[in-house]
Coordinates of C-alpha atoms in Angstrom, one line a residue:
M1 CA 16.2 -1.8 -14.8
I2 CA 17.6 -1.4 -11.5
A3 CA 20.3 0.7 -10.2
K4 CA 22.6 -0.1 -7.2
I5 CA 24.4 2.7 -6.2
T6 CA 27.4 2.3 -3.4
G7 CA 30.5 4.8 -2.7
G8 CA 34.1 3.5 -1.6
K9 CA 37.5 4.4 -1.6
D10 CA 39.4 1.6 -3.1
T11 CA 39.6 2.0 -7.1
G12 CA 41.9 -1.1 -7.3
G13 CA 39.5 -3.2 -4.9
L14 CA 36.8 -2.4 -6.9
L15 CA 38.2 -3.6 -10.4
R16 CA 39.9 -6.9 -8.9
Y17 CA 36.2 -7.8 -8.1
L18 CA 34.8 -7.0 -11.4
Y19 CA 37.4 -8.5 -13.3
D20 CA 38.0 -11.9 -11.1
T21 CA 36.9 -14.8 -13.0
R22 CA 36.7 -17.0 -10.1
K23 CA 33.6 -15.3 -8.7
Q24 CA 30.2 -17.0 -9.4
G25 CA 28.6 -15.6 -12.6
H26 CA 31.5 -13.5 -14.0
T27 CA 32.1 -15.0 -17.2
D28 CA 34.2 -13.1 -19.9
P29 CA 34.6 -9.5 -17.9
H30 CA 35.6 -6.6 -20.4
L31 CA 35.3 -2.9 -20.7
V32 CA 32.1 -1.7 -23.1
A33 CA 32.5 2.1 -22.4
S34 CA 34.7 4.6 -21.0
W35 CA 35.2 8.1 -20.1
D36 CA 37.2 8.9 -23.5
G37 CA 36.4 5.4 -25.5
F38 CA 40.5 4.4 -25.1
A39 CA 40.7 3.1 -21.7
P40 CA 43.2 0.0 -21.4
D41 CA 40.7 -3.1 -21.5
P42 CA 42.6 -5.9 -18.6
G43 CA 39.8 -8.5 -20.4
R44 CA 41.5 -8.0 -23.9
S45 CA 44.8 -7.8 -22.6
E46 CA 47.4 -10.2 -22.5
D47 CA 48.9 -9.0 -19.3
P48 CA 45.6 -8.5 -17.2
A49 CA 47.2 -7.5 -14.0
E50 CA 49.4 -4.9 -15.5
T51 CA 46.6 -3.7 -17.2
R52 CA 44.2 -3.5 -14.3
R53 CA 47.3 -1.4 -12.6
L54 CA 47.3 1.1 -15.9
L55 CA 43.5 1.2 -15.8
V56 CA 43.4 1.9 -12.2
A57 CA 46.4 4.8 -12.4
D58 CA 44.2 6.3 -15.2
L59 CA 41.1 6.5 -13.1
D60 CA 42.8 8.2 -10.1
L61 CA 44.5 10.5 -11.7
H62 CA 42.5 13.5 -10.8
V63 CA 42.3 11.6 -7.0
K64 CA 46.0 11.7 -7.0
Q65 CA 46.1 15.3 -8.1
A66 CA 43.8 16.6 -5.2
E67 CA 45.3 14.9 -3.1
R68 CA 48.5 17.0 -3.6
L69 CA 46.5 20.2 -3.1
G70 CA 45.0 18.3 0.2
R71 CA 41.3 18.5 -1.7
A72 CA 41.0 14.7 -2.3
P73 CA 37.5 13.3 -1.1
E74 CA 38.1 10.3 1.4
R75 CA 35.5 8.0 -0.3
H76 CA 36.1 8.6 -4.3
M77 CA 35.3 5.9 -5.9
W78 CA 31.3 6.1 -7.3
H79 CA 29.8 2.0 -8.0
C80 CA 26.5 1.7 -9.7
S81 CA 25.8 -1.8 -11.0
I82 CA 22.4 -1.7 -13.7
R83 CA 20.5 -5.2 -14.2
A84 CA 18.0 -5.9 -16.4
A85 CA 14.6 -8.1 -15.6
P86 CA 14.9 -11.8 -16.6
T87 CA 12.4 -11.2 -19.1
D88 CA 14.2 -8.7 -20.8
R89 CA 15.8 -9.5 -24.1
H90 CA 19.7 -10.0 -24.4
L91 CA 21.3 -6.4 -24.5
N92 CA 24.7 -6.1 -26.5
D93 CA 27.5 -4.2 -26.0
D94 CA 26.8 -1.7 -27.7
E95 CA 23.5 -1.2 -26.3
W96 CA 25.1 -1.5 -22.6
A97 CA 27.4 1.3 -23.5
T98 CA 24.7 3.8 -24.7
I99 CA 23.0 2.9 -21.1
A100 CA 25.8 3.4 -19.0
R101 CA 26.7 6.8 -21.1
R102 CA 23.2 7.9 -20.6
V103 CA 23.5 7.2 -16.4
V104 CA 26.6 8.6 -16.0
T105 CA 24.9 11.7 -17.9
A106 CA 22.1 12.0 -15.7
T107 CA 23.8 11.5 -12.7
G108 CA 26.1 14.5 -12.6
I109 CA 29.2 12.3 -13.0
A110 CA 29.9 13.2 -16.6
P111 CA 27.1 15.8 -17.9
A112 CA 27.0 16.3 -21.6
N113 CA 29.5 18.5 -23.4
D114 CA 32.0 18.8 -20.4
P115 CA 35.5 18.0 -21.1
D116 CA 36.4 18.4 -17.2
G117 CA 33.6 15.5 -16.2
C118 CA 34.7 12.2 -14.1
R119 CA 36.5 9.5 -15.4
W120 CA 34.7 6.1 -15.3
V121 CA 33.9 2.5 -17.1
A122 CA 31.7 0.4 -17.5
V123 CA 32.6 -3.2 -17.0
R124 CA 30.2 -6.4 -18.6
H125 CA 31.1 -9.8 -17.1
A126 CA 27.5 -10.8 -17.2
D127 CA 24.3 -11.1 -20.0
D128 CA 22.3 -9.7 -17.6
H129 CA 24.1 -6.1 -15.8
I130 CA 27.0 -3.9 -16.0
H131 CA 28.8 -2.3 -13.8
I132 CA 29.9 1.5 -13.9
A133 CA 33.1 2.3 -11.8
A134 CA 33.5 6.5 -11.4
T135 CA 36.5 8.6 -9.3
T136 CA 34.4 11.5 -8.2
V137 CA 37.1 14.3 -8.8
R138 CA 36.3 16.3 -12.1
A139 CA 39.7 17.4 -14.3
D140 CA 39.2 20.5 -12.6
L141 CA 39.8 19.1 -9.4
R142 CA 36.5 20.3 -8.2
P143 CA 33.9 17.5 -6.4
A144 CA 31.4 16.1 -8.8
R145 CA 27.8 16.9 -8.3
H146 CA 26.2 13.8 -8.4
W147 CA 23.4 14.3 -5.6
N148 CA 20.4 12.5 -5.7
D149 CA 21.7 10.5 -7.9
Y150 CA 19.9 7.3 -7.1
L151 CA 16.7 9.1 -7.9
T152 CA 18.1 10.4 -11.1
A153 CA 19.8 7.3 -12.3
D154 CA 16.1 5.5 -11.7
R155 CA 14.2 8.0 -13.8
E156 CA 17.2 7.8 -16.7
L157 CA 16.8 4.3 -16.6
A158 CA 12.6 4.4 -16.8
A159 CA 13.1 6.1 -19.7
I160 CA 15.9 3.6 -21.0
E161 CA 13.0 1.2 -20.4
R162 CA 10.7 2.4 -22.7
K163 CA 13.1 3.1 -25.2
Y164 CA 14.5 -0.6 -25.8
G165 CA 11.0 -1.8 -25.1
L166 CA 12.2 -3.4 -21.9
F167 CA 10.6 -4.6 -18.6
Q168 CA 9.0 -1.7 -16.9
V169 CA 10.1 -1.9 -13.3
V170 CA 7.2 -0.2 -10.7
R171 CA 8.9 2.3 -8.9
G172 CA 8.5 4.4 -5.9
D173 CA 7.8 8.2 -5.3
R174 CA 10.5 8.1 -1.9
T175 CA 7.4 7.8 0.4
A176 CA 7.4 4.2 1.3
A177 CA 9.1 2.9 4.5
K178 CA 12.2 2.3 5.1
R179 CA 13.1 -1.5 4.3
P180 CA 14.5 -4.0 7.0
T181 CA 18.8 -4.1 6.1
R182 CA 19.8 -7.7 5.6
A183 CA 21.1 -7.9 9.0
E184 CA 17.7 -7.3 10.7
Q185 CA 16.8 -10.1 8.0
E186 CA 19.3 -12.2 9.0
K187 CA 18.7 -11.7 12.9
A188 CA 14.8 -12.1 12.4
K189 CA 15.6 -15.7 10.9
R190 CA 18.2 -16.3 14.0
V191 CA 15.2 -15.6 16.6
G192 CA 12.9 -17.5 14.6
Q193 CA 10.4 -14.8 13.6
A194 CA 9.2 -14.3 10.1
R195 CA 9.1 -10.3 10.6
T196 CA 12.1 -8.0 11.8
A197 CA 11.9 -5.7 14.8
R198 CA 11.1 -2.9 12.6
Q199 CA 8.4 -4.5 11.2
R200 CA 6.7 -6.0 14.3
L201 CA 7.1 -2.3 15.9
R202 CA 5.6 -0.4 12.9
T203 CA 2.6 -2.9 12.8
T204 CA 2.0 -2.1 17.0
V205 CA 2.4 1.7 16.0
R206 CA 0.1 1.8 13.5
T207 CA -2.5 0.1 15.6
A208 CA -2.1 2.2 18.3
V209 CA -2.8 5.3 16.1
A210 CA -5.8 3.4 14.8
A211 CA -7.1 3.0 18.3
A212 CA -6.1 6.7 20.0
T213 CA -8.5 9.6 19.9
S214 CA -5.4 11.8 21.5
T215 CA -1.8 11.9 21.4
E216 CA -1.6 11.3 25.4
E217 CA -3.9 8.1 24.5
F218 CA -1.5 6.9 21.9
I219 CA 1.3 6.9 24.3
S220 CA -0.4 5.2 26.8
L221 CA -1.4 2.5 24.5
L222 CA 2.2 2.0 23.5
Q223 CA 3.3 1.4 27.0
H224 CA 0.5 -0.7 27.2
A225 CA 1.7 -2.8 24.6
D226 CA 3.2 -6.4 24.9
D227 CA 6.8 -6.6 24.6
V228 CA 7.4 -2.9 23.8
L229 CA 9.6 -0.7 25.2
V230 CA 8.9 3.1 25.3
D231 CA 11.1 6.3 26.0
V232 CA 8.9 9.7 25.6
K233 CA 10.8 12.7 25.0
H234 CA 9.7 15.9 26.4
F235 CA 10.1 19.3 25.9
P236 CA 11.5 21.2 29.0
S237 CA 8.2 22.8 29.4
G238 CA 7.5 18.7 30.0
D239 CA 5.3 18.9 26.7
V240 CA 5.9 15.7 24.5
R241 CA 8.3 16.1 21.7
G242 CA 8.9 12.7 20.2
Y243 CA 9.0 9.2 21.2
T244 CA 11.0 6.2 20.8
V245 CA 10.2 2.5 20.8
A246 CA 12.2 -0.9 20.9
L247 CA 11.1 -4.6 21.2
Q248 CA 12.1 -6.7 24.0
G249 CA 14.9 -9.0 23.8
D250 CA 16.2 -6.7 20.5
T251 CA 19.1 -5.8 21.3
N252 CA 22.5 -4.9 20.2
G253 CA 26.4 -5.8 20.6
R254 CA 26.1 -4.3 24.2
Q255 CA 22.9 -5.8 25.4
E256 CA 21.2 -2.4 24.8
P257 CA 17.7 -2.3 23.2
I258 CA 17.6 -0.9 19.7
W259 CA 15.7 1.9 19.6
F260 CA 13.3 3.2 16.7
S261 CA 12.0 6.6 16.5
G262 CA 8.6 6.8 14.6
S263 CA 10.2 8.2 11.5
Q264 CA 12.4 5.4 10.9
L265 CA 9.4 2.9 11.2
A266 CA 7.1 5.1 8.7
P267 CA 7.3 8.5 7.5
D268 CA 3.9 9.0 8.3
L269 CA 4.6 8.1 12.4
S270 CA 6.5 10.5 13.7
L271 CA 4.9 12.3 16.5
P272 CA 4.0 15.9 14.7
Q273 CA 2.3 13.3 11.9
I274 CA 0.5 11.2 14.1
R275 CA -0.6 14.5 15.8
Q276 CA -1.6 16.5 13.0
R277 CA -4.1 12.9 12.4
L278 CA -5.4 12.6 15.9
D279 CA -6.4 16.1 16.2
A280 CA -8.2 15.9 13.0
T281 CA -10.5 13.2 14.7
E282 CA -14.1 14.0 15.0
Q283 CA -15.0 13.2 18.6
Q284 CA -18.4 11.3 19.2
Q285 CA -20.3 12.3 22.0
G286 CA -23.1 10.8 24.0
P287 CA -25.1 7.5 22.9
H288 CA -24.9 6.7 19.1
R289 CA -28.3 6.3 17.8
A290 CA -27.0 4.5 14.5
N291 CA -24.5 1.3 15.1
P292 CA -20.7 2.5 14.9
W293 CA -20.3 -0.4 12.6
H294 CA -22.9 0.8 10.4
Q295 CA -21.5 4.4 10.8
A296 CA -17.9 3.0 9.7
T297 CA -19.1 1.0 6.9
A298 CA -21.2 3.8 5.7
A299 CA -18.4 6.3 6.1
A300 CA -16.1 4.1 4.1
E301 CA -18.1 3.6 1.2
R302 CA -18.4 7.1 0.6
I303 CA -14.9 6.9 0.1
S304 CA -14.9 5.7 -3.1
R305 CA -17.4 8.0 -4.5
R306 CA -15.4 10.8 -2.9
L307 CA -11.8 9.9 -4.7
E308 CA -13.3 10.3 -8.0
D309 CA -13.3 14.3 -7.0
D310 CA -10.8 16.4 -8.1
D311 CA -9.5 17.4 -4.4
D312 CA -6.4 15.2 -4.4
A313 CA -5.6 16.3 -0.6
A314 CA -9.0 15.5 0.6
A315 CA -8.7 11.9 -1.2
Q316 CA -5.3 11.6 0.0
A317 CA -6.4 12.1 3.8
R318 CA -9.5 9.5 3.5
L319 CA -7.0 6.7 2.4
A320 CA -5.3 7.6 5.1
A321 CA -8.0 7.2 7.9
F322 CA -9.3 4.4 5.8
G323 CA -5.8 2.5 6.5
E324 CA -6.2 3.4 10.1
A325 CA -9.3 1.2 10.3
L326 CA -7.8 -1.6 8.6
D327 CA -5.0 -1.4 11.1
A328 CA -7.8 -1.8 13.9
L329 CA -9.5 -4.7 12.4
P330 CA -7.3 -7.0 13.8
L331 CA -8.1 -5.9 17.3
F332 CA -11.2 -7.5 17.3
A333 CA -11.6 -9.9 14.4
P334 CA -11.9 -13.5 15.0
L335 CA -8.5 -15.2 15.3
D336 CA -9.2 -17.1 12.0
V337 CA -9.5 -14.1 9.8
R338 CA -6.5 -12.1 11.9
S339 CA -3.7 -13.0 9.5
P340 CA -5.4 -12.2 6.1
L341 CA -6.7 -8.7 7.7
R342 CA -3.1 -7.9 9.3
Q343 CA -1.5 -8.6 5.9
G344 CA -4.0 -6.7 4.1
A345 CA -3.3 -3.7 6.7
E346 CA 0.4 -4.3 6.1
E347 CA -0.1 -4.0 2.1
F348 CA -2.5 -1.2 2.1
E349 CA 0.2 1.3 4.4
R350 CA 1.9 1.6 1.3
A351 CA -1.3 2.8 -0.6
T352 CA -2.0 5.4 2.2
R353 CA 1.3 7.6 0.9
S354 CA 1.9 9.4 -1.9
R355 CA 3.5 12.7 -2.7
V356 CA 0.5 14.5 -2.4
R357 CA 0.0 16.2 0.9
A358 CA -2.9 14.7 2.6
E359 CA -5.4 17.7 4.6
H360 CA -6.5 15.5 7.0
Q361 CA -9.4 17.6 8.4
H362 CA -11.2 16.0 5.2
A363 CA -11.4 12.5 7.3
R364 CA -12.8 13.6 10.4
A365 CA -16.0 12.2 10.4
L366 CA -14.3 9.0 9.0
R367 CA -11.5 8.9 11.4
G368 CA -14.3 9.3 14.0
A369 CA -16.2 6.3 13.2
V370 CA -13.5 4.1 13.0
R371 CA -12.5 4.9 16.9
A372 CA -16.5 4.4 17.7
M373 CA -15.8 1.2 15.9
V374 CA -12.9 0.1 18.0
R375 CA -15.0 0.6 21.2
E376 CA -17.8 -0.9 20.1
P377 CA -17.4 -5.2 20.7
V378 CA -18.3 -7.3 17.2
P379 CA -21.3 -9.5 17.2
G380 CA -20.1 -12.9 17.3
D381 CA -22.2 -14.0 14.0
G382 CA -19.4 -11.8 12.3
A383 CA -22.1 -9.8 9.9
L384 CA -20.8 -6.8 10.8
L385 CA -17.1 -7.0 10.3
A386 CA -18.4 -9.0 6.7
M387 CA -20.5 -5.6 5.9
F388 CA -17.5 -3.4 6.8
L389 CA -15.1 -5.8 4.3
D390 CA -17.7 -5.2 1.4
A391 CA -17.3 -1.9 1.8
A392 CA -13.8 -1.8 2.3
I393 CA -12.7 -4.1 -1.1
L394 CA -14.7 -1.5 -3.0
V395 CA -12.6 0.9 -1.8
V396 CA -9.5 -0.8 -2.1
I397 CA -10.7 -1.2 -6.0
A398 CA -11.0 2.6 -6.0
T399 CA -8.0 3.6 -4.3
A400 CA -6.2 1.1 -7.0
R401 CA -7.9 3.4 -9.8
W402 CA -6.8 6.5 -8.0
H403 CA -3.1 5.7 -7.7
Q404 CA -3.2 4.5 -11.6
L405 CA -4.6 7.6 -12.4
R406 CA -1.7 9.5 -11.1
H407 CA 1.2 6.7 -12.3
H408 CA 1.7 5.9 -8.3
D409 CA 2.8 2.7 -9.7
Q410 CA 4.2 1.2 -6.0
Q411 CA 0.4 2.1 -4.4
V412 CA -1.4 0.6 -7.3
V413 CA 0.4 -2.7 -6.4
A414 CA -0.2 -2.5 -3.0
A415 CA -3.9 -1.9 -3.8
H416 CA -4.0 -4.9 -5.9
Q417 CA -2.3 -7.3 -3.1
T418 CA -4.4 -5.7 -0.7
L419 CA -7.7 -6.5 -2.6
L420 CA -6.2 -10.6 -2.0
H421 CA -6.1 -10.5 1.5
L422 CA -9.2 -8.7 2.1
Q423 CA -11.4 -10.7 -0.3
A424 CA -9.8 -13.8 1.4
A425 CA -11.0 -12.6 4.8
Y426 CA -14.6 -11.4 3.4
E427 CA -15.1 -14.9 2.0
Q428 CA -14.4 -16.7 5.3
T429 CA -16.1 -14.2 7.6
A430 CA -19.2 -13.7 5.5
A431 CA -20.2 -17.6 4.7
A432 CA -21.6 -18.2 8.0
P433 CA -24.1 -15.1 8.3
L434 CA -24.9 -14.9 4.8
A435 CA -25.9 -18.9 5.6
A436 CA -28.2 -17.9 8.3
R437 CA -29.8 -15.3 6.4
A438 CA -30.6 -17.6 3.5
Q439 CA -32.4 -20.3 5.6
R440 CA -34.7 -17.3 6.3
R441 CA -35.5 -17.0 2.5
P442 CA -39.3 -16.0 2.6
P443 CA -41.8 -17.7 0.8
Q444 CA -42.3 -17.8 -2.9
Q445 CA -44.9 -15.3 -3.9
V446 CA -42.9 -12.4 -1.5
V447 CA -39.5 -13.6 -3.4
E448 CA -41.4 -12.9 -6.9
R449 CA -42.2 -9.3 -5.8
H450 CA -38.9 -9.0 -4.8
I451 CA -37.7 -10.0 -8.0
L452 CA -40.0 -7.5 -9.7
L453 CA -38.6 -4.9 -7.5
I454 CA -35.0 -5.5 -8.6
R455 CA -35.8 -5.5 -12.1
Q456 CA -37.2 -1.9 -11.7
A457 CA -35.0 -0.8 -9.2
M458 CA -31.4 -1.9 -11.1
P459 CA -32.4 -3.1 -14.9
E460 CA -28.7 -3.0 -16.0
H461 CA -27.6 -5.1 -12.8
A462 CA -30.4 -7.0 -12.3
E463 CA -29.8 -10.3 -13.5
R464 CA -26.2 -10.4 -12.2
V465 CA -28.1 -10.2 -8.6
L466 CA -30.6 -12.7 -9.5
E467 CA -28.3 -15.3 -10.4
D468 CA -25.7 -14.5 -7.3
T469 CA -25.9 -17.5 -4.9
A470 CA -26.6 -15.0 -1.8
F471 CA -29.9 -13.9 -3.7
D472 CA -31.8 -15.6 -0.8
A473 CA -29.8 -13.5 1.6
L474 CA -31.1 -10.6 0.0
A475 CA -34.4 -12.1 -0.4
A476 CA -34.4 -12.2 3.4
V477 CA -33.0 -9.1 4.5
L478 CA -35.5 -7.2 1.9
A479 CA -38.4 -9.1 3.9
D480 CA -37.4 -7.9 7.0
A481 CA -36.6 -4.1 6.1
E482 CA -40.5 -4.6 4.7
N483 CA -41.7 -6.1 8.0
D484 CA -40.4 -3.2 9.5
G485 CA -42.1 -0.7 6.9
H486 CA -40.1 0.5 4.5
D487 CA -40.6 1.0 1.1
L488 CA -38.3 -1.7 -0.6
K489 CA -38.1 0.0 -4.2
E490 CA -36.8 3.4 -2.4
L491 CA -34.5 1.5 0.0
L492 CA -33.2 -0.2 -3.1
Q493 CA -32.6 3.0 -5.0
Q494 CA -30.8 4.0 -1.8
A495 CA -28.6 1.1 -1.5
I496 CA -27.7 1.7 -5.3
G497 CA -27.1 5.3 -5.1
Q498 CA -24.3 4.9 -2.5
R499 CA -22.1 3.2 -5.1
A500 CA -22.5 1.5 -8.5
L501 CA -22.3 -2.3 -8.5
D502 CA -20.0 -2.1 -11.3
D503 CA -17.0 -3.2 -9.1
A504 CA -19.1 -5.9 -7.3
R505 CA -18.2 -9.5 -8.0
R506 CA -20.8 -10.3 -6.1
P507 CA -23.6 -7.8 -6.2
A508 CA -26.4 -9.3 -4.3
R509 CA -24.3 -9.6 -1.6
V510 CA -23.4 -6.0 -1.3
L511 CA -26.7 -5.3 -1.8
T512 CA -27.6 -7.4 1.3
W513 CA -25.4 -5.8 3.6
R514 CA -26.5 -2.4 2.1
V515 CA -29.8 -3.1 2.7
E516 CA -29.4 -4.4 6.2
R517 CA -27.5 -1.4 7.1
L518 CA -30.1 1.2 5.7
G519 CA -33.2 -1.2 6.9
A520 CA -31.4 -0.6 10.6
R521 CA -30.5 3.3 10.8
L522 CA -33.7 4.1 8.8
A523 CA -36.4 2.1 10.1
P524 CA -39.7 4.4 10.8
S525 CA -41.3 4.5 13.9
A526 CA -44.1 3.1 15.2
R527 CA -46.4 6.5 14.7
A528 CA -44.6 6.0 10.8
R529 CA -45.8 2.7 10.1
A530 CA -49.3 3.2 11.4
A531 CA -49.7 6.3 9.1
Q532 CA -48.5 3.8 6.8
A533 CA -50.9 1.5 7.4
R534 CA -53.7 4.3 7.7
G535 CA -52.9 5.3 4.0
A536 CA -52.7 1.9 2.5
E537 CA -56.4 1.6 3.5
R538 CA -57.0 4.3 2.0
C539 CA -55.8 3.2 -1.1
P540 CA -57.4 -0.5 -1.9
S541 CA -55.8 -0.9 -4.8
T542 CA -52.2 -1.0 -3.5
P543 CA -52.6 -2.7 -0.4
V544 CA -49.8 -3.5 2.1
Q545 CA -49.2 -7.3 2.5
P546 CA -47.8 -7.9 5.7
V547 CA -44.9 -10.6 5.3
R548 CA -43.8 -13.8 6.9
T549 CA -40.6 -15.3 6.7
T550 CA -40.2 -19.2 6.7
P551 CA -39.2 -20.2 10.1
A552 CA -35.3 -21.9 9.6
T553 CA -37.3 -25.4 10.6
Q554 CA -39.8 -25.4 7.8
P555 CA -39.0 -26.7 4.3
R556 CA -37.2 -24.6 2.2
P557 CA -39.9 -23.3 -0.9
P558 CA -38.7 -24.1 -4.7
Q559 CA -36.4 -21.5 -5.8
V560 CA -37.7 -19.2 -8.7
R561 CA -36.2 -20.2 -11.9
R562 CA -34.8 -16.6 -13.1
R563 CA -34.5 -15.7 -17.0

């Protein structure tokens, strides 16, 4: 059930609307409940107009009394519509009456056992919803105490859904970004834009945060963004106090730019919030021994494991940092996958916030790896992007599980939607590099040895790995790692140890990227390989056979039948 609460100052106008049978969907309007159970019902009267006038007078009684004392509020009407889900069963009048009483009690309009509560009526003019109309002056002429009425009504409706066996609506925790208004949506349609100015600016600001390493750089990136106006606020000392942004061409009736502060775009985009995150970024100095994309992928994979810890503040910080990584991906992804990546980042934005307060220092390394990744051009074959997306998919699955355990319903839905977009981007990105690796499938005797190692290292996942269509690519990267002097059994155990394969739909793909990354990062030096060779000479019973991969131009060996 969904509640919508508004205020007004015209009791008569609201009741005329509720009882107007000329409105589409208004059939048989009538009362189902009232403050005392004896209110006149225009829907069941031979003279509806006169009865409606009497009902207005009864509802306004305490308002008129307060007016004579100069104590009446200007907007004394409280209007709450409650709508059932399309899949809900048909509720009768008695059930709707009980629901109305529970809502006015929960919101403070008419508290339980309070004879001085406000006057109210519940009108039903359609099968799937009711309207509660109340005047907010109590019988003791004091104003009603109905602060946070939307939140309290929503909580009560959640309990009602469970009691009556109705569809349970996904509810938020008031940490979501503000939705575009109807006016903003209509304006976007008129100018031919799929998204409103607020949404487009939110994406621009989030991308700037993801790429920046300091507040100064963040402001500079915003100022150089296309079609974005930036107004920086300063303290008298000259320090930056805040910022507002506007979209070029988005003006009001006076042809002035429509400005949005960071907090109007999203709760975590105010300058103080951004500064906290940027200050908790590990600055990576000097040349990188490891590829920044490998570092970022490894950091992302650690998130899944650390979400299982009991430190919710640290987990929330890592989710926020991972959201920044998704925001940054469209900057350098190929054009054909930017759309699903951008959609995935926008969906995951909801999963980066909850009532849990993030302690951003726990994500310093991840945030630093993301910044280093942003500054490293992605190679044209897409392998590094596919590698990161493969890890990202497992992070999103773990994120949905983490939020589900904490009953963060909106965040769970956002994570599931993110997963669909990232999987689409991954399938499109990974196809070419996996095919290129599969063409380098090693000779059959080498493949047989790899199969034996896989069965020994991961018996519970071996069959799934061997049946995966990406197995040939895995065999190729295992051969590459073996040529570089790696112990394949140890390498496979390290790959499995990073994260279990239970969540992986295509485990051979996951292992392909992990083995390739570990092989590049942990390759032994020439001296170490020479030592390994000398050791092999002293142990002839376990010879190390040099492996030669099959060139792409040679015929492909017959594929082993896997049982």
